[in-house]
Short mmCIF file of C-alpha atoms in Angstrom, two decimals:
data_model
loop_
_atom_site.label_atom_id
_atom_site.label_comp_id
_atom_site.label_asym_id
_atom_site.label_seq_id
_atom_site.Cartn_x
_atom_site.Cartn_y
_atom_site.Cartn_z
CA UNK A 1403 4.29 7.35 7.06
CA UNK A 1404 6.80 9.87 5.83
CA UNK A 1405 10.34 10.29 7.04
CA UNK A 1406 9.95 13.32 9.23
CA UNK A 1407 6.94 11.89 10.95
CA UNK A 1408 8.86 8.78 11.59
CA UNK A 1409 12.00 10.53 13.09
CA UNK A 1410 9.57 12.32 15.42
CA UNK A 1411 8.09 9.03 16.47
CA UNK A 1412 11.54 7.56 17.02
CA UNK A 1413 12.55 10.51 19.26
CA UNK A 1414 9.32 10.15 21.23
CA UNK A 1415 9.72 6.46 21.79
CA UNK A 1416 13.29 6.77 22.94
CA UNK A 1417 12.88 7.97 26.51
CA UNK A 1418 16.44 7.73 27.19
CA UNK A 1419 18.99 9.09 29.37
CA UNK A 1420 18.84 10.52 32.68
CA UNK A 1421 21.49 13.13 31.80
CA UNK A 1422 21.27 14.92 35.16
CA UNK A 1423 21.55 11.70 37.15
CA UNK A 1424 24.51 10.53 35.02
CA UNK A 1425 26.30 13.92 35.31
CA UNK A 1426 25.72 13.95 39.11
CA UNK A 1427 27.20 10.40 39.45
CA UNK A 1428 30.13 11.36 37.24
CA UNK A 1429 30.67 14.56 39.22
CA UNK A 1430 30.71 12.77 42.57
CA UNK A 1431 32.88 9.81 41.42
CA UNK A 1432 35.29 12.04 39.59
CA UNK A 1433 35.53 14.34 42.70
CA UNK A 1434 36.03 11.31 44.96
CA UNK A 1435 38.88 10.11 42.71
CA UNK A 1436 40.35 13.66 42.87
CA UNK A 1437 40.32 13.75 46.69
CA UNK A 1438 41.84 10.23 46.91
CA UNK A 1439 44.65 11.48 44.59
CA UNK A 1440 45.14 14.50 46.85
CA UNK A 1441 45.26 12.45 50.06
CA UNK A 1442 47.63 10.01 48.45
CA UNK A 1443 50.04 12.73 47.30
CA UNK A 1444 50.01 14.31 50.76
CA UNK A 1445 50.70 10.90 52.39
CA UNK A 1446 53.65 10.36 50.01
CA UNK A 1447 55.07 13.81 50.73
CA UNK A 1448 54.85 13.52 54.46
CA UNK A 1449 56.09 9.80 54.69
CA UNK A 1450 58.70 9.72 52.02
CA UNK A 1451 59.84 13.34 52.42
CA UNK A 1452 60.03 13.93 48.60
CA UNK A 1453 59.21 17.12 46.57
CA UNK A 1454 55.50 17.75 45.56
CA UNK A 1455 56.12 17.19 41.80
CA UNK A 1456 57.76 13.82 42.55
CA UNK A 1457 54.96 12.71 44.91
CA UNK A 1458 52.35 13.75 42.16
CA UNK A 1459 54.24 11.52 39.66
CA UNK A 1460 54.06 8.55 42.00
CA UNK A 1461 50.38 9.03 42.65
CA UNK A 1462 49.72 9.28 38.90
CA UNK A 1463 51.73 6.08 38.41
CA UNK A 1464 49.61 4.32 40.99
CA UNK A 1465 46.31 5.49 39.42
CA UNK A 1466 47.51 4.36 36.02
CA UNK A 1467 48.63 1.00 37.26
CA UNK A 1468 45.28 0.31 39.06
CA UNK A 1469 43.34 1.41 35.96
CA UNK A 1470 45.38 -0.77 33.56
CA UNK A 1471 45.22 -3.83 35.94
CA UNK A 1472 41.46 -3.48 36.33
CA UNK A 1473 41.11 -3.28 32.50
CA UNK A 1474 43.24 -6.36 32.14
CA UNK A 1475 41.18 -8.46 34.48
CA UNK A 1476 37.95 -7.20 32.77
CA UNK A 1477 36.55 -5.09 35.54
CA UNK A 1478 36.95 -1.58 34.45
CA UNK A 1479 34.33 -1.54 31.66
CA UNK A 1480 31.75 -2.86 34.19
CA UNK A 1481 32.74 -0.12 36.67
CA UNK A 1482 32.29 2.51 33.94
CA UNK A 1483 28.71 1.40 33.10
CA UNK A 1484 27.98 1.78 36.87
CA UNK A 1485 29.95 4.91 37.81
CA UNK A 1486 29.65 6.65 34.42
CA UNK A 1487 32.27 9.07 33.07
CA UNK A 1488 33.64 9.94 36.50
CA UNK A 1489 36.18 7.22 35.83
CA UNK A 1490 36.89 8.12 32.23
CA UNK A 1491 37.63 11.85 32.51
CA UNK A 1492 40.64 11.42 34.94
CA UNK A 1493 43.93 9.83 33.83
CA UNK A 1494 42.34 6.41 34.68
CA UNK A 1495 40.21 6.71 31.52
CA UNK A 1496 43.21 7.60 29.34
CA UNK A 1497 45.12 4.49 30.70
CA UNK A 1498 41.97 2.45 30.26
CA UNK A 1499 41.55 3.47 26.60
CA UNK A 1500 45.17 2.45 25.80
CA UNK A 1501 45.12 -0.77 27.66
CA UNK A 1502 41.75 -1.85 26.17
CA UNK A 1503 43.18 -1.13 22.60
CA UNK A 1504 46.33 -3.09 23.39
CA UNK A 1505 44.28 -6.12 24.61
CA UNK A 1506 42.13 -5.92 21.51
CA UNK A 1507 44.82 -5.84 18.95
CA UNK A 1508 47.59 -7.93 20.52
CA UNK A 1509 46.96 -10.82 18.19
CA UNK A 1510 47.25 -8.71 15.06
CA UNK A 1511 50.99 -8.29 15.19
CA UNK A 1512 53.45 -5.77 16.71
CA UNK A 1513 53.25 -3.15 13.82
CA UNK A 1514 49.87 -3.52 12.23
CA UNK A 1515 48.13 -4.56 15.35
CA UNK A 1516 49.70 -2.97 18.51
CA UNK A 1517 51.64 -0.22 16.86
CA UNK A 1518 48.80 1.03 14.54
CA UNK A 1519 45.98 0.77 17.01
CA UNK A 1520 47.44 1.55 20.44
CA UNK A 1521 46.29 5.23 20.37
CA UNK A 1522 43.11 4.49 18.48
CA UNK A 1523 40.90 5.90 21.26
CA UNK A 1524 43.53 7.87 23.11
CA UNK A 1525 44.80 9.69 19.98
CA UNK A 1526 41.79 12.12 20.14
CA UNK A 1527 42.65 12.94 23.79
CA UNK A 1528 46.29 13.59 23.05
CA UNK A 1529 45.54 15.75 19.97
CA UNK A 1530 42.78 17.91 21.47
CA UNK A 1531 44.50 17.93 24.80
CA UNK A 1532 47.64 19.59 23.13
CA UNK A 1533 45.38 22.01 21.18
CA UNK A 1534 43.49 23.04 24.26
CA UNK A 1535 46.87 23.49 26.11
CA UNK A 1536 48.03 25.87 23.40
CA UNK A 1537 44.80 27.82 23.38
CA UNK A 1538 44.76 28.22 27.21
CA UNK A 1539 48.42 29.20 27.27
CA UNK A 1540 47.74 31.89 24.74
CA UNK A 1541 44.74 33.20 26.65
CA UNK A 1542 46.90 33.27 29.85
CA UNK A 1543 49.56 35.31 28.09
CA UNK A 1544 47.07 37.75 26.64
CA UNK A 1545 45.09 38.22 29.90
CA UNK A 1546 47.89 38.23 32.47
CA UNK A 1547 50.71 39.32 30.21
CA UNK B 766 6.37 -7.74 -7.56
CA UNK B 767 9.08 -9.27 -5.54
CA UNK B 768 7.41 -12.37 -4.10
CA UNK B 769 8.01 -15.95 -5.20
CA UNK B 770 6.05 -19.07 -4.47
CA UNK B 771 7.82 -22.36 -4.00
CA UNK B 772 6.55 -25.81 -4.51
CA UNK B 773 9.32 -28.22 -3.59
CA UNK B 774 11.39 -26.54 -0.90
CA UNK B 775 11.37 -27.83 2.52
CA UNK B 776 13.26 -26.89 5.80
CA UNK B 777 15.10 -29.88 7.12
CA UNK B 778 17.11 -30.39 10.27
CA UNK B 779 19.16 -27.61 11.85
CA UNK B 780 22.25 -27.96 14.06
CA UNK B 781 22.86 -25.05 16.38
CA UNK B 782 25.44 -23.83 18.83
CA UNK B 783 25.43 -20.98 21.35
CA UNK B 784 26.84 -19.77 24.66
CA UNK B 785 25.19 -19.69 28.02
CA UNK B 786 24.23 -16.03 27.53
CA UNK B 787 21.54 -17.10 25.05
CA UNK B 788 18.51 -18.39 26.98
CA UNK B 789 17.76 -21.29 24.60
CA UNK B 790 18.66 -24.99 24.37
CA UNK B 791 20.86 -25.53 21.33
CA UNK B 792 22.40 -28.67 20.02
CA UNK B 793 25.74 -27.68 21.45
CA UNK B 794 26.64 -25.12 24.17
CA UNK B 795 29.86 -23.29 24.47
CA UNK B 796 30.98 -22.17 27.93
CA UNK B 797 33.16 -19.21 26.96
CA UNK B 798 33.73 -16.93 24.08
CA UNK B 799 36.99 -18.44 22.99
CA UNK B 800 35.86 -22.03 22.68
CA UNK B 801 39.40 -23.10 23.45
CA UNK B 802 40.93 -21.11 20.62
CA UNK B 803 43.53 -18.30 20.49
CA UNK B 804 41.29 -15.61 19.00
CA UNK B 805 37.58 -14.91 18.75
CA UNK B 806 37.74 -15.28 15.02
CA UNK B 807 39.12 -18.80 15.28
CA UNK B 808 36.37 -19.49 17.89
CA UNK B 809 33.68 -18.40 15.46
CA UNK B 810 35.24 -20.57 12.65
CA UNK B 811 35.27 -23.58 15.03
CA UNK B 812 31.57 -23.04 15.81
CA UNK B 813 30.64 -22.91 12.08
CA UNK B 814 32.72 -26.02 11.40
CA UNK B 815 31.12 -27.87 14.32
CA UNK B 816 27.46 -27.27 13.19
CA UNK B 817 28.25 -27.77 9.53
CA UNK B 818 30.20 -31.03 10.09
CA UNK B 819 27.34 -32.35 12.30
CA UNK B 820 24.81 -31.54 9.57
CA UNK B 821 27.02 -33.19 6.95
CA UNK B 822 27.17 -36.34 8.89
CA UNK B 823 23.53 -37.24 7.99
CA UNK B 824 23.18 -35.80 4.50
CA UNK B 825 25.00 -35.23 1.33
CA UNK B 826 25.06 -31.52 0.68
CA UNK B 827 25.38 -30.10 -2.84
CA UNK B 828 25.89 -26.43 -1.96
CA UNK B 829 26.54 -24.34 1.08
CA UNK B 830 25.23 -20.72 1.34
CA UNK B 831 27.07 -18.98 4.10
CA UNK B 832 27.10 -15.63 5.91
CA UNK B 833 28.56 -13.90 9.00
CA UNK B 834 29.27 -10.35 10.21
CA UNK B 835 33.07 -10.06 9.81
CA UNK B 836 34.63 -7.89 7.19
CA UNK B 837 34.43 -9.41 3.73
CA UNK B 838 32.88 -12.48 5.19
CA UNK B 839 36.32 -13.50 6.48
CA UNK B 840 35.11 -16.29 8.74
CA UNK B 841 32.80 -18.16 6.43
CA UNK B 842 35.35 -17.87 3.71
CA UNK B 843 37.96 -19.49 5.92
CA UNK B 844 35.60 -22.23 7.08
CA UNK B 845 34.54 -23.02 3.50
CA UNK B 846 38.17 -23.26 2.36
CA UNK B 847 38.54 -26.25 4.70
CA UNK B 848 35.31 -28.03 3.32
CA UNK B 849 35.04 -29.53 -0.05
CA UNK B 850 31.64 -28.33 -1.15
CA UNK B 851 30.72 -25.44 -3.54
CA UNK B 852 29.84 -22.27 -1.67
CA UNK B 853 28.05 -19.01 -2.02
CA UNK B 854 28.74 -16.17 0.41
CA UNK B 855 26.01 -13.57 1.05
CA UNK B 856 25.83 -10.47 3.13
CA UNK B 857 22.64 -8.59 4.15
CA UNK B 858 23.54 -8.10 7.90
CA UNK B 859 21.06 -9.70 10.27
CA UNK B 860 18.60 -10.68 7.44
CA UNK B 861 21.18 -12.93 5.87
CA UNK B 862 19.51 -16.19 7.00
CA UNK B 863 16.28 -15.39 5.34
CA UNK B 864 18.15 -14.33 2.16
CA UNK B 865 19.92 -17.71 2.31
CA UNK B 866 16.58 -19.50 2.58
CA UNK B 867 15.17 -17.61 -0.37
CA UNK B 868 18.21 -18.29 -2.50
CA UNK B 869 18.32 -22.02 -1.49
CA UNK B 870 14.62 -22.44 -2.22
CA UNK B 871 15.05 -20.79 -5.58
CA UNK B 872 18.04 -23.00 -6.44
CA UNK B 873 15.92 -26.16 -5.58
CA UNK B 874 13.15 -24.82 -7.84
CA UNK B 875 15.47 -24.18 -10.91
CA UNK B 876 18.44 -26.52 -10.69
CA UNK B 877 19.52 -30.06 -10.01
CA UNK B 878 20.53 -29.37 -6.40
CA UNK B 879 18.75 -31.55 -3.82
CA UNK B 880 20.22 -30.59 -0.41
CA UNK B 881 21.44 -27.06 0.33
CA UNK B 882 22.98 -26.13 3.66
CA UNK B 883 22.39 -22.56 4.96
CA UNK B 884 25.17 -21.57 7.36
CA UNK B 885 25.30 -18.47 9.53
CA UNK B 886 27.14 -17.33 12.62
CA UNK B 887 27.71 -14.20 14.75
CA UNK B 888 30.09 -13.60 17.65
CA UNK B 889 29.63 -10.84 20.17
CA UNK B 890 33.29 -10.01 20.60
CA UNK B 891 33.89 -10.10 16.91
CA UNK B 892 31.08 -7.70 16.04
CA UNK B 893 31.95 -5.40 18.89
CA UNK B 894 35.37 -5.04 17.36
CA UNK B 895 34.08 -4.70 13.84
CA UNK B 896 31.35 -2.18 14.49
CA UNK B 897 32.03 -0.48 17.92
CA UNK B 898 34.86 -0.13 20.39
CA UNK B 899 37.52 -2.55 21.61
CA UNK B 900 35.97 -5.18 23.71
CA UNK B 901 37.32 -4.19 27.14
CA UNK B 902 36.67 -0.41 26.53
CA UNK B 903 33.95 0.78 28.94
CA UNK B 904 31.17 3.04 27.64
CA UNK B 905 27.85 3.87 29.18
CA UNK B 906 25.22 1.37 27.86
CA UNK B 907 22.48 3.21 25.98
CA UNK B 908 18.85 2.40 26.48
CA UNK B 909 18.51 1.59 22.85
CA UNK B 910 21.58 -0.60 22.52
CA UNK B 911 21.32 -4.34 21.65
CA UNK B 912 23.78 -7.11 22.48
CA UNK B 913 25.12 -9.30 19.67
CA UNK B 914 24.36 -12.94 20.22
CA UNK B 915 26.99 -15.52 19.87
CA UNK B 916 26.36 -18.82 18.05
CA UNK B 917 26.16 -20.57 14.66
CA UNK B 918 23.59 -22.62 12.82
CA UNK B 919 23.49 -24.88 9.77
CA UNK B 920 20.15 -25.60 8.36
CA UNK B 921 19.25 -27.95 5.60
CA UNK B 922 16.97 -26.82 2.83
CA UNK B 923 15.96 -29.88 0.81
CA UNK B 924 13.72 -31.23 -1.96
CA UNK B 925 12.70 -34.32 -0.02
CA UNK B 926 9.49 -33.64 1.97
CA UNK B 927 9.69 -32.70 5.69
CA UNK B 928 6.90 -31.24 7.90
CA UNK B 929 8.09 -27.65 7.36
CA UNK B 930 7.38 -26.31 3.88
CA UNK B 931 8.96 -23.13 2.54
CA UNK B 932 5.90 -21.79 0.89
CA UNK B 933 6.66 -18.41 -0.45
CA UNK B 934 9.00 -15.48 -0.04
CA UNK B 935 9.26 -11.76 -0.53
CA UNK B 936 12.44 -9.98 -1.33
CA UNK B 937 12.75 -6.69 0.47
CA UNK B 938 13.93 -3.22 -0.67
CA UNK B 939 16.78 -1.27 0.97
CA UNK B 940 14.97 1.44 2.91
CA UNK B 941 16.40 4.57 4.54
CA UNK B 942 14.28 6.58 6.83
CA UNK B 943 17.08 8.95 7.89
CA UNK B 944 17.95 7.44 11.25
CA UNK B 945 21.61 8.10 11.99
CA UNK B 946 22.07 6.59 15.43
CA UNK B 947 24.12 3.43 15.06
CA UNK B 948 23.15 2.62 18.68
CA UNK B 949 19.50 2.44 17.78
CA UNK B 950 19.25 -0.41 15.35
CA UNK B 951 15.54 -1.17 16.13
CA UNK B 952 14.56 2.38 14.77
CA UNK B 953 16.72 1.79 11.70
CA UNK B 954 15.10 -1.50 10.86
CA UNK B 955 11.47 -1.11 11.74
CA UNK B 956 10.35 0.75 8.60
CA UNK B 957 12.06 -1.92 6.46
CA UNK B 958 10.31 -4.83 8.26
CA UNK B 959 6.95 -3.11 7.91
CA UNK B 960 7.45 -2.40 4.27
CA UNK B 961 8.44 -5.98 3.43
CA UNK B 962 5.32 -7.26 5.39
CA UNK B 963 3.07 -4.90 3.54
CA UNK B 964 4.44 -5.85 0.17
CA UNK B 965 4.31 -9.51 1.00
CA UNK B 966 0.54 -9.30 1.79
CA UNK B 967 -0.14 -7.17 -1.27
CA UNK B 968 1.79 -9.39 -3.68
CA UNK B 969 0.24 -12.62 -2.46
CA UNK B 970 -3.18 -10.99 -1.97
CA UNK B 971 -3.33 -12.21 1.58
CA UNK B 972 -4.84 -10.82 4.82
CA UNK B 973 -2.56 -10.63 7.86
CA UNK B 974 -4.90 -13.00 9.70
CA UNK B 975 -3.58 -15.77 7.34
CA UNK B 976 -0.52 -15.97 9.58
CA UNK B 977 -0.62 -17.44 13.13
CA UNK B 978 2.76 -15.91 13.87
CA UNK B 979 4.91 -13.17 12.61
CA UNK B 980 8.56 -13.74 13.83
CA UNK B 981 10.83 -10.83 13.35
CA UNK B 982 14.71 -10.88 13.71
CA UNK B 983 16.26 -8.47 16.00
CA UNK B 984 14.14 -5.36 16.23
CA UNK B 985 14.46 -5.24 20.02
CA UNK B 986 11.77 -3.76 22.25
CA UNK B 987 11.70 -0.23 20.95
CA UNK B 988 12.03 -1.46 17.37
CA UNK B 989 9.04 -3.84 17.88
CA UNK B 990 6.96 -0.97 19.21
CA UNK B 991 7.82 1.19 16.16
CA UNK B 992 7.13 -1.79 13.86
CA UNK B 993 3.65 -2.32 15.24
CA UNK B 994 2.92 1.39 15.16
CA UNK B 995 3.81 1.74 11.52
CA UNK B 996 1.62 -1.45 10.76
CA UNK B 997 -1.31 -0.10 12.78
CA UNK B 998 -1.13 3.20 10.75
CA UNK B 999 -1.51 1.01 7.68
CA UNK B 1000 -4.56 -0.84 9.35
CA UNK B 1001 -2.72 -4.07 9.95
CA UNK B 1002 -3.10 -5.81 13.20
CA UNK B 1003 -0.88 -8.85 13.74
CA UNK B 1004 -2.44 -11.86 15.53
CA UNK B 1005 0.77 -12.72 17.34
CA UNK B 1006 4.19 -11.14 16.95
CA UNK B 1007 7.38 -12.28 18.52
CA UNK B 1008 10.73 -10.60 18.20
CA UNK B 1009 13.53 -13.18 18.39
CA UNK B 1010 16.13 -10.77 19.75
CA UNK B 1011 13.88 -9.65 22.60
CA UNK B 1012 13.45 -13.20 23.91
CA UNK B 1013 16.87 -14.57 23.21
CA UNK B 1014 18.82 -12.52 25.77
CA UNK B 1015 17.03 -11.14 28.81
CA UNK B 1016 19.91 -10.05 30.93
CA UNK B 1017 19.28 -6.50 31.97
CA UNK B 1018 22.96 -5.98 32.82
CA UNK B 1019 24.04 -6.63 29.19
CA UNK B 1020 21.22 -4.95 27.36
CA UNK B 1021 17.77 -3.39 27.79
CA UNK B 1022 16.57 -4.10 24.20
CA UNK B 1023 17.57 -7.75 23.78
CA UNK B 1024 19.88 -9.60 21.38
CA UNK B 1025 20.92 -8.73 17.86
CA UNK B 1026 22.77 -10.48 15.10
CA UNK B 1027 21.96 -12.79 12.27
CA UNK B 1028 21.85 -15.80 14.51
CA UNK B 1029 18.79 -14.52 16.57
CA UNK B 1030 16.05 -15.36 14.12
CA UNK B 1031 17.19 -18.82 12.99
CA UNK B 1032 18.09 -19.99 16.54
CA UNK B 1033 14.77 -18.91 18.05
CA UNK B 1034 12.91 -20.27 14.98
CA UNK B 1035 14.39 -23.71 14.93
CA UNK B 1036 15.03 -24.31 18.67
CA UNK B 1037 11.86 -22.72 20.12
CA UNK B 1038 9.05 -21.93 17.71
CA UNK B 1039 9.33 -25.00 15.50
CA UNK B 1040 9.84 -27.30 18.58
CA UNK B 1041 6.83 -25.93 20.39
CA UNK B 1042 4.70 -26.75 17.32
CA UNK B 1043 2.07 -24.26 18.30
CA UNK B 1044 1.85 -22.32 15.00
CA UNK B 1045 0.87 -23.62 11.57
CA UNK B 1046 1.52 -20.62 9.35
CA UNK B 1047 4.61 -18.58 10.30
CA UNK B 1048 5.94 -15.54 8.51
CA UNK B 1049 9.55 -14.90 9.35
CA UNK B 1050 11.10 -11.47 8.63
CA UNK B 1051 14.84 -11.14 8.90
CA UNK B 1052 15.75 -7.48 9.61
CA UNK B 1053 19.15 -6.17 8.71
CA UNK B 1054 20.69 -2.79 9.39
CA UNK B 1055 23.12 -2.21 6.42
CA UNK B 1056 25.62 -0.49 8.60
CA UNK B 1057 29.08 0.59 7.49
CA UNK B 1058 31.27 2.13 10.14
CA UNK B 1059 32.98 4.52 7.74
CA UNK B 1060 29.70 5.90 6.40
CA UNK B 1061 28.30 6.05 9.94
CA UNK B 1062 31.34 8.07 11.08
CA UNK B 1063 30.63 10.52 8.15
CA UNK B 1064 27.16 11.05 9.67
CA UNK B 1065 25.29 9.45 6.83
CA UNK B 1066 21.98 7.84 7.63
CA UNK B 1067 21.71 4.07 7.90
CA UNK B 1068 19.64 1.93 5.31
CA UNK B 1069 18.13 -1.29 6.30
CA UNK B 1070 16.73 -4.37 4.46
CA UNK B 1071 14.21 -7.04 5.44
CA UNK B 1072 13.35 -10.22 3.64
CA UNK B 1073 10.29 -12.40 4.47
CA UNK B 1074 9.68 -16.12 4.07
CA UNK B 1075 6.36 -17.89 4.71
CA UNK B 1076 6.62 -21.33 6.42
CA UNK B 1077 3.83 -23.98 6.73
CA UNK B 1078 4.11 -26.54 9.32
CA UNK B 1079 2.19 -29.73 9.05
#
């Protein structure tokens, strides 16, 4: 059997991935989290009479805290395999990636362990998030002046 | 020709340890991944020391051949620094145990050694960290993914006669069929396993019906299908094939393919197949994906290697 024939066979045997189903679950879960965020922010604004920006900050803080605590007690990764990337795309995923790296490398020392590896997974998000921010800001200036 | 016949090599007792995830009765059981230690590396070391010390209690050992999956064999090296016996470290991923058996049998043939211990271990959390993401990081489990088994084994290969004879062996070639997906190890390893089996039969001029059982390492369910497909294209039909990984862990939540890791084959062989005593002639094929994370990130394809050893049970 030659290589090409084999690779075709591998592809045929691997009946994987229900992409549409996964995407739908991610969409619904992500949307659900988004609505909870919105409700939470509105509640904070009406009950604590603070500005919208401040209320957003508090809601973000709550989301991050919940994600980190769930990672720490070892629940978040199981939730991800169930609810797919709906949990990873919002800020919860960012917090989770940092928390899981910290847990993994805490025994390797403060500099070579925590320091060097804290943004191992989140680094990509920070870098490409900033790049995307620059590109969209440029587009906005070009289109709207 | 890469096959060797042995006259005076026998497989003696084996001491094993595993966690509750592995569905098999081992000499010792561990109830959590940390085994009372601070880090997973220390836990794996402790497992190796436990099985090796238990094995040493009964016999005088002249040489230890050891392997694990950590970078630069860190764990076995550390363990052997605490034990006063000459030591050889080997690495061929999940086929290391069979490589150890071949080396040990060959030493028995050509030197004054009498008892050689083959030591091997793998740890789920340790390999996750070496090869994939941080342990707590959640990703979507792929259909093709396997789950590294946790445990250790120390087996005695000896000149004094036992009921399991190491009869012959075939050393495999490193084979690369161009599979790049590091989450589909079965597909990476299947061509290597088939190639070694075909060479083994050719070298020793045997028909496949000579063997009552062909026991592969950790091909998983998809890998086993591919392995059998390649063989059937070469007109080889196996009487009975068991894949150790597929039967070692059956938890659907953890993995759809089964277990992987160098520990799968030896633990299933010694604790299940040899204890059942149903098969007389057994061919064990250790299958290893020679996987390096740097090369894999650079989108290079993954080579694999398989070694085979023929056992005769009396």
